Amino acid sequence: MTPGRFIKTVTALTMVFFYLPLVIVIIMSFNAAKSPAWAGFTLRWYVELFTREYSVWNSFKNSLIVAIVSSVIATFIGTVTAVELYWKKTRVENTIWFLTYLPFVVPDVIIGISLLLLFSMLRMQLGLFTIILAHITFSIPYTMMIVYSRLQDFDKNIIEAAYDLGSTDFQVFYRVIIPNLVPGIVAAFLLAFTLSIDDFVITFFVAGPGSTTLPIQIYSMIRFGISPTVNAISTFMIVGTIFLGFILRKFVKYIF
C-alpha cells in the first residue's frame, strides 16, 4: 500500500512545523538588525560570538564536561543494572523497575527541587559536581531501558557455551555480553548525552556560581529580549548536530 494524499499532506505539514523554526533561527543569525525585520546580510553576530562572548564558550565547556562525565557514569550503571535484572531475577525486580519508571512521569521541576533539598541537607556546595550528580540521576533510567531492550534479542546459549568453555563471570561479562551490547550501549550513551546537554529545568535548581551551562546561559541572555548572538549560537549547535547525526548514520552501521 502506498500512502494516500491525506497522509502525505499531514506528514509534510508536520515536517514544516518541526523544521521551519530552525530555518528561521538560521536566517535571523545573518540578519543585520536586532529586530525580526530583515535589514541585510551580516556576519557580525558570529564575529561577536567568537571574539566577545567568552561566557558563552565557558558555559559550553561546562555543558560538555557535565554531559560527557554524567553520560559515561549513567551508561555504566544502567548497563550493569540492566544485565543484572535480565539474568538474575530477584524478588525486588518489580520494585526496581517501578522506581526506574518514576523519573519518566515525575515533572522535572519536582526532581530539581528534590535534588536541591537533598544537596542542601547534605550541605553540598552547588556547582558542576551537583549538576553531574543530578544528570546521572535522571539519565540512568533511560540507559537501563535501552540496554535492557537490547538484551531482549540476546541469545543466552552463548552464555552457556562460554561457561562450558571455562569462562569466569567477569570473562563472560567482559568478552561475551559487552561486545554484543555495544550498539545498545552506544545508543544509551548518546541519549544520555543529548538529555544532559539539553537539560535546563533540573540544572537551573542545582547549579551554583561558576557552573553555568549553555542552556542557562542562553536563558540569561534572552531574559531582556532575543539577542542575535543567541541565533548564532543556535545555528552553530544546529549545524553541529546535523553533522554529528550524518556521521553516526553514515559510519556507525559499518562498525556494528
CSV table of N, CA and C in Angstrom, one decimal, residues 154 158-159 161-180:
chain,number,residue,atom,x,y,z
A,154,PHE,N,19.1,-11.0,22.9
A,154,PHE,CA,20.4,-11.7,23.2
A,154,PHE,C,20.1,-13.2,23.3
A,158,ILE,N,24.8,-18.5,24.1
A,158,ILE,CA,26.2,-18.0,24.0
A,158,ILE,C,26.8,-18.0,25.4
A,159,ILE,N,26.0,-17.6,26.4
A,159,ILE,CA,26.5,-17.5,27.8
A,159,ILE,C,26.8,-18.9,28.3
A,161,ALA,N,27.5,-21.5,26.5
A,161,ALA,CA,28.7,-22.0,25.8
A,161,ALA,C,30.0,-21.5,26.4
A,162,ALA,N,30.0,-20.2,26.8
A,162,ALA,CA,31.1,-19.6,27.4
A,162,ALA,C,31.5,-20.2,28.8
A,163,TYR,N,30.4,-20.5,29.6
A,163,TYR,CA,30.6,-21.2,30.8
A,163,TYR,C,31.2,-22.6,30.6
A,164,ASP,N,30.7,-23.3,29.6
A,164,ASP,CA,31.1,-24.7,29.3
A,164,ASP,C,32.6,-24.7,29.0
A,165,LEU,N,33.1,-23.6,28.4
A,165,LEU,CA,34.5,-23.5,28.0
A,165,LEU,C,35.4,-23.0,29.1
A,166,GLY,N,34.8,-22.8,30.3
A,166,GLY,CA,35.6,-22.5,31.5
A,166,GLY,C,35.7,-21.0,31.8
A,167,SER,N,34.9,-20.2,31.2
A,167,SER,CA,35.0,-18.7,31.4
A,167,SER,C,34.4,-18.4,32.8
A,168,THR,N,35.0,-17.4,33.4
A,168,THR,CA,34.5,-16.9,34.7
A,168,THR,C,33.4,-15.9,34.5
A,169,ASP,N,32.7,-15.5,35.6
A,169,ASP,CA,31.6,-14.5,35.4
A,169,ASP,C,32.1,-13.2,34.8
A,170,PHE,N,33.3,-12.7,35.2
A,170,PHE,CA,33.9,-11.5,34.7
A,170,PHE,C,34.2,-11.6,33.2
A,171,GLN,N,34.8,-12.8,32.8
A,171,GLN,CA,35.1,-13.0,31.4
A,171,GLN,C,33.9,-13.1,30.5
A,172,VAL,N,32.8,-13.7,31.1
A,172,VAL,CA,31.6,-13.8,30.3
A,172,VAL,C,31.0,-12.4,30.1
A,173,PHE,N,31.1,-11.6,31.2
A,173,PHE,CA,30.5,-10.2,31.1
A,173,PHE,C,31.4,-9.3,30.2
A,174,TYR,N,32.7,-9.4,30.3
A,174,TYR,CA,33.6,-8.5,29.5
A,174,TYR,C,33.8,-9.0,28.1
A,175,ARG,N,33.8,-10.3,27.8
A,175,ARG,CA,34.2,-10.8,26.5
A,175,ARG,C,33.0,-11.2,25.7
A,176,VAL,N,31.9,-11.5,26.3
A,176,VAL,CA,30.7,-12.0,25.6
A,176,VAL,C,29.5,-11.0,25.6
A,177,ILE,N,29.2,-10.6,26.8
A,177,ILE,CA,28.0,-9.8,26.9
A,177,ILE,C,28.2,-8.4,26.4
A,178,ILE,N,29.3,-7.8,26.9
A,178,ILE,CA,29.5,-6.4,26.5
A,178,ILE,C,29.7,-6.2,24.9
A,179,PRO,N,30.5,-7.0,24.3
A,179,PRO,CA,30.6,-6.9,22.8
A,179,PRO,C,29.3,-7.0,22.1
A,180,ASN,N,28.4,-7.8,22.6
A,180,ASN,CA,27.0,-7.9,21.9
A,180,ASN,C,26.1,-6.8,22.3
